[in-house]
Tab-separated table of C-alpha atoms and ligand atoms in Angstrom:
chain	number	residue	atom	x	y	z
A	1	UNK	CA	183.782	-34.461	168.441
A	2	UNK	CA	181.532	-32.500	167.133
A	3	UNK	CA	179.600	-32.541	163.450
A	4	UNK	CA	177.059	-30.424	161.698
A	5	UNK	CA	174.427	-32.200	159.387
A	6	UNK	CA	171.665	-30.869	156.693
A	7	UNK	CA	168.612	-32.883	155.428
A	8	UNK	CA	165.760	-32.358	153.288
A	9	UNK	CA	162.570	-33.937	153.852
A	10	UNK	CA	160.806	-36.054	151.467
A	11	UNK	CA	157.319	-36.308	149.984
A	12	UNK	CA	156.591	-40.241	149.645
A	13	UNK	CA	154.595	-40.427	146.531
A	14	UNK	CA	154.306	-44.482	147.435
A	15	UNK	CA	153.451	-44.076	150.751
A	16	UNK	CA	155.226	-46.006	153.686
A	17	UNK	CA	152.257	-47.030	155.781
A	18	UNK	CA	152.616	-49.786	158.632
A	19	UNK	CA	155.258	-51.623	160.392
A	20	UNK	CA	156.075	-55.584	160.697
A	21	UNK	CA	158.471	-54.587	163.437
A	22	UNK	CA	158.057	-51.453	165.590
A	23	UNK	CA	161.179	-51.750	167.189
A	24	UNK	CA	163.373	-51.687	164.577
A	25	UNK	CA	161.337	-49.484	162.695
A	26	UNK	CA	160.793	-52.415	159.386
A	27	UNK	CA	157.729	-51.671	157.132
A	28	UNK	CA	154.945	-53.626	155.612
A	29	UNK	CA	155.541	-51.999	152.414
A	30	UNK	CA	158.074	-50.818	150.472
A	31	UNK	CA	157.754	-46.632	149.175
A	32	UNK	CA	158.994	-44.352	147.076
A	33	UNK	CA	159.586	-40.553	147.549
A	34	UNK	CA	161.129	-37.331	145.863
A	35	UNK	CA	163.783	-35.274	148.422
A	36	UNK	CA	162.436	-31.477	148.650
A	37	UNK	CA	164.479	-28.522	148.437
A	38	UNK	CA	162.411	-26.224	150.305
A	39	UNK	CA	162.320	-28.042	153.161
A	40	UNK	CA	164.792	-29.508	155.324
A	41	UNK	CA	166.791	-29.539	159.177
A	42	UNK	CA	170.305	-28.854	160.160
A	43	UNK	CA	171.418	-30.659	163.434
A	44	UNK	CA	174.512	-30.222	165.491
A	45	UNK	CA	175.856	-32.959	167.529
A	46	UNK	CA	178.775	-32.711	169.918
A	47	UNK	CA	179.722	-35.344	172.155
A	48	UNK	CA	180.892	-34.031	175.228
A	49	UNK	CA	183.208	-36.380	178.018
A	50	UNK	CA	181.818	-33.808	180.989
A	51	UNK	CA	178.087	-34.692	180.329
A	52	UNK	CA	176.189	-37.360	182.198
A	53	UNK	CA	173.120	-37.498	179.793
A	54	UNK	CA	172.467	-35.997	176.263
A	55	UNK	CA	170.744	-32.371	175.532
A	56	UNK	CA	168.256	-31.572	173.116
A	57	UNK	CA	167.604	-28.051	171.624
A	58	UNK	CA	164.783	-27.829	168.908
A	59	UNK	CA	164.307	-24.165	167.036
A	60	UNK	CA	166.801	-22.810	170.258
A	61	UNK	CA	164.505	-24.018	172.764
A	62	UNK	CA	165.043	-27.025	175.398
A	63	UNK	CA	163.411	-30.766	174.902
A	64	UNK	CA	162.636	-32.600	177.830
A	65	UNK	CA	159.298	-34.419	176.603
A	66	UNK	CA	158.943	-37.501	174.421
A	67	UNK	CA	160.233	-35.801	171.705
A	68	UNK	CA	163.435	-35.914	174.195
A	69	UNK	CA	163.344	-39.584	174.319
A	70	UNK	CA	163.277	-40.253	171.168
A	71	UNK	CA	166.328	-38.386	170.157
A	72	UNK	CA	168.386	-39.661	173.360
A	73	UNK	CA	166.859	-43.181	172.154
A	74	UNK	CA	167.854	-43.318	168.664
A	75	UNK	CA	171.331	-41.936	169.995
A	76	UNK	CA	171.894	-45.020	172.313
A	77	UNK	CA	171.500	-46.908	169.208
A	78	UNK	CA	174.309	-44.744	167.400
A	79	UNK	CA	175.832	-45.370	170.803
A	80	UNK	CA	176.062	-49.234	171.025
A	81	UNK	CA	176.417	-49.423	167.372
A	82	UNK	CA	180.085	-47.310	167.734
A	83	UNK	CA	180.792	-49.080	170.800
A	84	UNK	CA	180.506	-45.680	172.959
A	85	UNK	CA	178.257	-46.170	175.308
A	86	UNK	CA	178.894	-43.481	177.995
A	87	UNK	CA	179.440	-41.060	175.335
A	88	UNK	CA	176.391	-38.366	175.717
A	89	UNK	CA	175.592	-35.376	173.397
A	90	UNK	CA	174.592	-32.080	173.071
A	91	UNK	CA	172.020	-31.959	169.990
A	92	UNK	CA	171.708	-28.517	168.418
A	93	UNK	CA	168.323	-28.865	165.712
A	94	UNK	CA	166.300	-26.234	163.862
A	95	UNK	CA	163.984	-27.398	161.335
A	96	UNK	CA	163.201	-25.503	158.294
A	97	UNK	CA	159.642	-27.182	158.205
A	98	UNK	CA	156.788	-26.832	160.550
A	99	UNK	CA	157.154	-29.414	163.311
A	100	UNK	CA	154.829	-32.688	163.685
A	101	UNK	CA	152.475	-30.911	161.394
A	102	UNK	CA	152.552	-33.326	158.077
A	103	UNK	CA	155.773	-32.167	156.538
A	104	UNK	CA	157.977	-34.591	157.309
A	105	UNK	CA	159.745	-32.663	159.882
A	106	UNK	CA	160.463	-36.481	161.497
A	107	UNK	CA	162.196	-37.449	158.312
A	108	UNK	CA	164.362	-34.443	157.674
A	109	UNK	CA	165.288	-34.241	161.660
A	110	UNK	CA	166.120	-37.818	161.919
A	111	UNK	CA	168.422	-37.954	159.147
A	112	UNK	CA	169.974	-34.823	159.785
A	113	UNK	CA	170.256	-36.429	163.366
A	114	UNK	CA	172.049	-39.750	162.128
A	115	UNK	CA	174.019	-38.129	159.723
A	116	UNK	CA	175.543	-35.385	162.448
A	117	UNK	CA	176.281	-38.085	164.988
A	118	UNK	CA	178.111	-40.624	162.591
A	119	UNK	CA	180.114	-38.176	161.564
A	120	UNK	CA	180.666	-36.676	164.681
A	121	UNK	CA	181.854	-40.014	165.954
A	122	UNK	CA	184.152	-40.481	163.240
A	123	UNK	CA	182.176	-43.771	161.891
A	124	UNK	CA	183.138	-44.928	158.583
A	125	UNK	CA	179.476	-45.530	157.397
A	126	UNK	CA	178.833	-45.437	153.925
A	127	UNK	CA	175.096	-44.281	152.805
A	128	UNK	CA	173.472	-47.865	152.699
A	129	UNK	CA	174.311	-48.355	156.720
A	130	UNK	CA	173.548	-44.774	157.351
A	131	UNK	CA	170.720	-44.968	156.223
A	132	UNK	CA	169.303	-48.251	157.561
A	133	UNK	CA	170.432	-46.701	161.185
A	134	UNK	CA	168.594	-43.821	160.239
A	135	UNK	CA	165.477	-46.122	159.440
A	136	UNK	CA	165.716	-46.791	163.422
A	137	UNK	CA	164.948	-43.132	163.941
A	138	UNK	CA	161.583	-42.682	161.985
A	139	UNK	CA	160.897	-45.187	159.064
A	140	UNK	CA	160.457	-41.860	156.154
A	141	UNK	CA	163.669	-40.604	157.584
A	142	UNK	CA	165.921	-43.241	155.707
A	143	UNK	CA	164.709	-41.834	152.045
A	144	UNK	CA	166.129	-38.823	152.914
A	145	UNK	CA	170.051	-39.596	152.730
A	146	UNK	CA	169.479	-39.294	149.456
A	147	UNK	CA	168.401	-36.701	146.582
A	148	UNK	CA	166.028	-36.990	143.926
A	149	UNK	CA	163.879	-39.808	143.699
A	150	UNK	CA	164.531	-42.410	146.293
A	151	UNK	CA	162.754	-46.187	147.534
A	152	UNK	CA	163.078	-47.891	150.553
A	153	UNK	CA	163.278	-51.469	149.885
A	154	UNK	CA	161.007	-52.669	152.868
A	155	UNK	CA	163.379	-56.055	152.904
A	156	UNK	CA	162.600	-59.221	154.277
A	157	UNK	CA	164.869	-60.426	157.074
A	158	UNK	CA	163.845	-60.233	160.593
A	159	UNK	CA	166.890	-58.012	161.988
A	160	UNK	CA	166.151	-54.846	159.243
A	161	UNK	CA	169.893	-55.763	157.729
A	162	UNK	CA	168.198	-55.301	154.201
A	163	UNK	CA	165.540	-52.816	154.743
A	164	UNK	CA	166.899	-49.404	153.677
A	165	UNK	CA	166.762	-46.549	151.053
A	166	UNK	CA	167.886	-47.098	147.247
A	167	UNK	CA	168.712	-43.660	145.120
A	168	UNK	CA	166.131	-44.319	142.073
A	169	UNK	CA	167.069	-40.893	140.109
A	170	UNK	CA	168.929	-38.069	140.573
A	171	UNK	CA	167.160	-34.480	141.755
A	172	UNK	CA	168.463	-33.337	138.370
A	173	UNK	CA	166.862	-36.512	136.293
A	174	UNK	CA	163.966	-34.212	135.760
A	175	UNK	CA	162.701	-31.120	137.000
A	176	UNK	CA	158.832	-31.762	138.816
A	177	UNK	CA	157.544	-29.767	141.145
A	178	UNK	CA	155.714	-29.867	144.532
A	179	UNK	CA	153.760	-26.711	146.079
A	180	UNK	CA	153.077	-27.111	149.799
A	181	UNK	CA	149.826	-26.388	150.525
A	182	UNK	CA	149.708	-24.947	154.229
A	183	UNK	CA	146.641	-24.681	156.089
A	184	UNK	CA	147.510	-25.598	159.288
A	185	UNK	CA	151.684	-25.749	161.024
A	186	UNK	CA	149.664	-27.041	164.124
A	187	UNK	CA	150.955	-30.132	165.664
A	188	UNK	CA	148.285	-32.743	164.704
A	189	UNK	CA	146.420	-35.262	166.969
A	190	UNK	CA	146.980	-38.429	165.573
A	191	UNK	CA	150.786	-38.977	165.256
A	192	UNK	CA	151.919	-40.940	161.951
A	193	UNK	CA	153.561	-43.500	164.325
A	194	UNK	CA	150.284	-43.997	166.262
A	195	UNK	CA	148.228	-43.942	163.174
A	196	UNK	CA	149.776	-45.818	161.389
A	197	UNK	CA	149.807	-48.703	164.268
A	198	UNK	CA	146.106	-48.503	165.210
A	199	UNK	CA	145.609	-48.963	161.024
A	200	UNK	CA	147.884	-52.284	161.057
A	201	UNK	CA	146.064	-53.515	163.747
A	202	UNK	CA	142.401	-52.611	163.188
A	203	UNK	CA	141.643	-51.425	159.663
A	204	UNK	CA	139.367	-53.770	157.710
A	205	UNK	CA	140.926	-52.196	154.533
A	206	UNK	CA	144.822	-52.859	155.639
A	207	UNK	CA	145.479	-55.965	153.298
A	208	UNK	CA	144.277	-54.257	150.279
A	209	UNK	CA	146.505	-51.499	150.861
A	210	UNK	CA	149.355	-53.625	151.197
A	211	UNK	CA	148.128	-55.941	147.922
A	212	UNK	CA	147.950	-52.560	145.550
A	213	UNK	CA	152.013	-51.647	146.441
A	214	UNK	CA	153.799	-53.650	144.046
A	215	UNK	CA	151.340	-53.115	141.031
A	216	UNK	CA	151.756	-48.927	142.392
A	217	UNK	CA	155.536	-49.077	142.512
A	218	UNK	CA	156.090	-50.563	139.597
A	219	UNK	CA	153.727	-48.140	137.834
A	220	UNK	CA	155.408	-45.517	139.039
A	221	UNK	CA	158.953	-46.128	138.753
A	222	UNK	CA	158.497	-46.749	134.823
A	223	UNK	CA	156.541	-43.291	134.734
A	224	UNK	CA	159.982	-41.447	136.543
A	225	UNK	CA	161.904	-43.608	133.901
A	226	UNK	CA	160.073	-42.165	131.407
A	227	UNK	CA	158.985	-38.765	132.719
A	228	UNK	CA	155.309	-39.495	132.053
A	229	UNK	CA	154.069	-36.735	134.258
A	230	UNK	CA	150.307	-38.226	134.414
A	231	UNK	CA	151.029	-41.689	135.429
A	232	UNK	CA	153.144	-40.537	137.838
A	233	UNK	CA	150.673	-38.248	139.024
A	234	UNK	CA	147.910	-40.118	138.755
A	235	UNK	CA	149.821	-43.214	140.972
A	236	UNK	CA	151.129	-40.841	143.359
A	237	UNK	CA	147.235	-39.076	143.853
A	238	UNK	CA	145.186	-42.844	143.705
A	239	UNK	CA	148.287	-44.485	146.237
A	240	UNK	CA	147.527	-41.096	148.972
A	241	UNK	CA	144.014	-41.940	148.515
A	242	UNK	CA	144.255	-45.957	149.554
A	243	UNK	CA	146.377	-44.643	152.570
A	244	UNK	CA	143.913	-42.625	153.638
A	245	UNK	CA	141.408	-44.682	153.360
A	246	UNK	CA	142.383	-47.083	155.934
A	247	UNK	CA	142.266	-44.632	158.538
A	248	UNK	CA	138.651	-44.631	157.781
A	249	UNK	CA	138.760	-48.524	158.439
A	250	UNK	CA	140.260	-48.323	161.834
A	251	UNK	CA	138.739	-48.881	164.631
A	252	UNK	CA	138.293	-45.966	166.153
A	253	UNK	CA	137.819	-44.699	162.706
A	254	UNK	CA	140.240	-41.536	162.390
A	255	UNK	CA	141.121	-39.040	159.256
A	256	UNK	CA	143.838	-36.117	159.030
A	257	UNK	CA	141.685	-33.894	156.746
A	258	UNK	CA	140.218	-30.997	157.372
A	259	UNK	CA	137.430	-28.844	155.161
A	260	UNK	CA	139.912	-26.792	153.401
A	261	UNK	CA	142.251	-30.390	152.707
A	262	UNK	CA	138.795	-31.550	150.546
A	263	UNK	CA	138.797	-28.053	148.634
A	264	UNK	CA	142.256	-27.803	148.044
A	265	UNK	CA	141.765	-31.569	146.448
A	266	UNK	CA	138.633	-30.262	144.129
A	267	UNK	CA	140.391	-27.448	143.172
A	268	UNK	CA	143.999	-29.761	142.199
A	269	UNK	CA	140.819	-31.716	139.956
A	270	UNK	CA	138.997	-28.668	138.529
A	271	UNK	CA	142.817	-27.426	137.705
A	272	UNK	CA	143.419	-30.712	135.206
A	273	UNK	CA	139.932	-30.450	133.873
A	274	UNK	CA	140.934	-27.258	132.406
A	275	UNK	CA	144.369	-28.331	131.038
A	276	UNK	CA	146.816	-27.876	133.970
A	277	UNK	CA	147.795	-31.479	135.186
A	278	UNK	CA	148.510	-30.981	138.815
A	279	UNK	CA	148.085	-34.083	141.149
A	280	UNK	CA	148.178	-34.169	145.078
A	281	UNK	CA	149.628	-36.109	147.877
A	282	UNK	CA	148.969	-35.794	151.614
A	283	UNK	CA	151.201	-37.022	154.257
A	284	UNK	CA	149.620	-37.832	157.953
A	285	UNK	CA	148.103	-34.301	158.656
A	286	UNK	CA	145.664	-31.898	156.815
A	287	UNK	CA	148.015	-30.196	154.210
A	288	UNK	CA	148.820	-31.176	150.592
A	289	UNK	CA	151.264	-31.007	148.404
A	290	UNK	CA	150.747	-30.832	144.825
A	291	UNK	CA	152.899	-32.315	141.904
A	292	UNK	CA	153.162	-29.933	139.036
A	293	UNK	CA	155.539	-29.100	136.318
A	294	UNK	CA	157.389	-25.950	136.038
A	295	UNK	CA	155.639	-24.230	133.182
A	296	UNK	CA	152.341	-24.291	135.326
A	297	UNK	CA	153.701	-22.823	138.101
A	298	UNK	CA	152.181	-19.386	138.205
A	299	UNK	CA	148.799	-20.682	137.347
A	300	UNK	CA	148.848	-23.130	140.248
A	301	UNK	CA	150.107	-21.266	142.879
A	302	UNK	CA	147.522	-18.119	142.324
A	303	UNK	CA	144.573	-21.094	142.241
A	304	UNK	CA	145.609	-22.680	145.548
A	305	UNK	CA	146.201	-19.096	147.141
A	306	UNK	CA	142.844	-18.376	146.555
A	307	UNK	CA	141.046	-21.199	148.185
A	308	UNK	CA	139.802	-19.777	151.604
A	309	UNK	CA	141.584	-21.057	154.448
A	310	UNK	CA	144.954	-21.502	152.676
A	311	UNK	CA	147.841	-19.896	154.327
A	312	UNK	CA	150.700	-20.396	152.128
A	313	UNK	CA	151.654	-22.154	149.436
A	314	UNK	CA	155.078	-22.797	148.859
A	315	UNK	CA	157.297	-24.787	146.156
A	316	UNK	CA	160.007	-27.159	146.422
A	317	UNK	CA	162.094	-28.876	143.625
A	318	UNK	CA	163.717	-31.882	143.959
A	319	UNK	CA	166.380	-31.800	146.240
A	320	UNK	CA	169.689	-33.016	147.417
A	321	UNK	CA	170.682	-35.718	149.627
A	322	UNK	CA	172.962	-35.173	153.185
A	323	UNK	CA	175.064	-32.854	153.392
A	324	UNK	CA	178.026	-31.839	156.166
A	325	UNK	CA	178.325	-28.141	156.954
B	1	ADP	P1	155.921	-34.863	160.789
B	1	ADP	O1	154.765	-34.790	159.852
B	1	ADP	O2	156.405	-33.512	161.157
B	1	ADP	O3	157.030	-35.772	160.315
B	1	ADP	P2	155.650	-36.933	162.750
B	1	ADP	O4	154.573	-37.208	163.743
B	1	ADP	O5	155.924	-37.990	161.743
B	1	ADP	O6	155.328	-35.542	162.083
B	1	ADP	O7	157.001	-36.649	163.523
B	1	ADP	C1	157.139	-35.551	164.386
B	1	ADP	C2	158.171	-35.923	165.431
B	1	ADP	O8	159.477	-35.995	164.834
B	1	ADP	C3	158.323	-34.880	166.514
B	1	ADP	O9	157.342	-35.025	167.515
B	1	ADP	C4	159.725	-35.184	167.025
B	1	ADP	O10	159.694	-36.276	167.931
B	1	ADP	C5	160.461	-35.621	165.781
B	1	ADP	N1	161.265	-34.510	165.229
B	1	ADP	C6	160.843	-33.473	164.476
B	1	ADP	N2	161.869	-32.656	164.168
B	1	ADP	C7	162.977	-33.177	164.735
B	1	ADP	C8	164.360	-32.787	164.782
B	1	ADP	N3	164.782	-31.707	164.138
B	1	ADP	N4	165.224	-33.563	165.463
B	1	ADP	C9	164.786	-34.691	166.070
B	1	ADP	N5	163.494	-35.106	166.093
B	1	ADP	C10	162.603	-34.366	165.430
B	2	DP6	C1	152.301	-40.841	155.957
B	2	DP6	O1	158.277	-42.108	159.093
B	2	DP6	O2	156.938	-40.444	160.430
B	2	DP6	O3	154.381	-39.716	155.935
B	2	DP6	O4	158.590	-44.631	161.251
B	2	DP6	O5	156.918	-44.199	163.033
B	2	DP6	O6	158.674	-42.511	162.565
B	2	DP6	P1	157.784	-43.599	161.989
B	2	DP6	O7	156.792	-42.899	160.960
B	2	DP6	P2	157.041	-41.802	159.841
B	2	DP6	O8	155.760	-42.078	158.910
B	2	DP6	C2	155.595	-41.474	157.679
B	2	DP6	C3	154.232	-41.779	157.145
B	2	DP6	C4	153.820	-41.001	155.933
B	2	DP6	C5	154.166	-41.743	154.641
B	2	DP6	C6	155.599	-41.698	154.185
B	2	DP6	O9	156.327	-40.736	154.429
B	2	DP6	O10	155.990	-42.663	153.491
């Protein structure tokens, strides 16, 4: 019983940004995100009769923290849902993305996670009810059963049933780039979970947030329709901005930049006042990623490289969704 599972992460260029339910993981807002190739997990998971209680290994290395619990938590769920209860696991994970550091390591190791257990259990899920089980895991996690471009309908009903991912376009609907911009693969302070909940609950600037989505989404999906590169861009830059502005709002007041985030987001301006559209995004953590298309991308990566304190900078296309190895 055992199965081996590959996800990418995903940049959300709508951000997903506070929860109506924190149990069941159901979000304020609906988002849309594009699946990266350059970044992703693979995740083992063998269920063993002889255990008495699961086993986590991240990058080779034993779990035992709350990083622990939330694996062994999100497998009870897989547990009850398959009617297996005193089923545990051995969980075999190395991600291909610095962890807890604003890449989205949460999203590609959850679904990775869901993906290798379902299968592993021989559960006839299709992708809709993997990935609203996946949702359970981490909220960003359920874009990233599939490729390309990808929303997750944030759904209305009280038990989640219709709060999962949608495929919006393929990976190969249009080739746009995104360069990570790595300053720091330091685990950060404020986790998104925790941020996100001290935002809902304190930030005087939470309801506008929420009243901008639709007007952002729908902005944005007719832009991938179209493949207007600047009003995606443009969205995609103004919706990371509103994000982070509630964390400003919050009481305490928090922020996940750093000095070098600000420069790298001058320079991603100074690059489109001279011609080269280039927009950026930043997840919950100090690095960016920049949207640009191909023919720019020698130009842009040599500009970001040279802004002191960068430490990499490193592109993605649009990826694929799950896959079994
Ligand atoms: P990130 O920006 O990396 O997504 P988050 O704070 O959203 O940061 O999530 C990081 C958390 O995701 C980790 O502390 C851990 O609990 C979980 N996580 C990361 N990678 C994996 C993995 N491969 N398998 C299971 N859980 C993981
Ligand atoms: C800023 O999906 O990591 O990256 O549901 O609590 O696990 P949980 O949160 P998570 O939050 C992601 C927040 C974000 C925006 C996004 O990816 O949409």
């Amino acid at each position: 019983m055992k199965a081996t599972a590959k996800a990418h992460t995903n940049i959300a260029l709508i951000k997903y940004w506070g929860k109506r339910d924190e149990s069941l993981i159901l979000p304020m807002n609906s988002s849309l995100s594009l699946t990266l190739d350059g970044f992703y997990t693979t995740t083992s998971v063998e269920f063993r009769t002889e255990l008495t209680k699961d086993q986590f290994y991240l990058n080779g290395e034993a779990v035992v923290d709350g990083q622990f619990d939330r694996v062994t938590g999100f497998l009870n769920l897989i547990r009850s849902f398959a009617g297996k209860d005193n089923f545990f696991a051995t969980v075999n994970s190395t991600n291909h993305v610095p962890t807890a550091a604003g890449f989205a390591s949460s999203a590609s190791g959850f679904a990775a996670l869901a993906a290798a257990a379902v299968k592993a259990l021989g559960l006839p899920v299709d992708e809709t009810v993997l990935s609203r089980l996946t949702r359970q895991g981490s909220g960003s996690a359920c874009r990233s059963i599939y490729g390309g471009f990808v929303e997750w309908e944030k759904g209305s009903k009280a038990d989640g049933t219709d709060s999962y991912a949608v495929p919006i376009a393929p990976a190969d609907h249009w080739d746009i780039r995104v360069a990570a911009v790595v300053l720091s693969s330091k685990a950060k302070k404020v986790l998104s979970r925790e941020g996100m909940k001290r935002t809902v609950d304190t930030s005087a600037f939470y309801s506008s947030w929420i009243d901008g989505i639709p007007h952002d989404m729908d902005q944005i999906k007719d832009g991938i329709r179209t493949k207007d590169f600047e009003k995606v861009g443009k969205i995609a830059e103004a919706n990371c901005l509103k994000m982070h502005a509630t964390t400003l709002g919050a009481n305490p007041p928090f922020s996940y930049w750093h000095d070098t985030t600000m420069a790298v987001m001058h320079a991603v301006r100074e690059l489109r006042e001279n011609g080269i559209p280039a927009y950026f995004t930043i997840d919950a953590g100090p690095n960016v990623k920049v949207l640009y298309l191909p023919e720019n991308e020698q130009i842009l990566k040599q500009s970001l490289r040279d802004i002191p304190g960068v430490h990499d900078v490193i592109s993605s296309k649009a990826g694929q969704g799950i896959s079994y190895l």
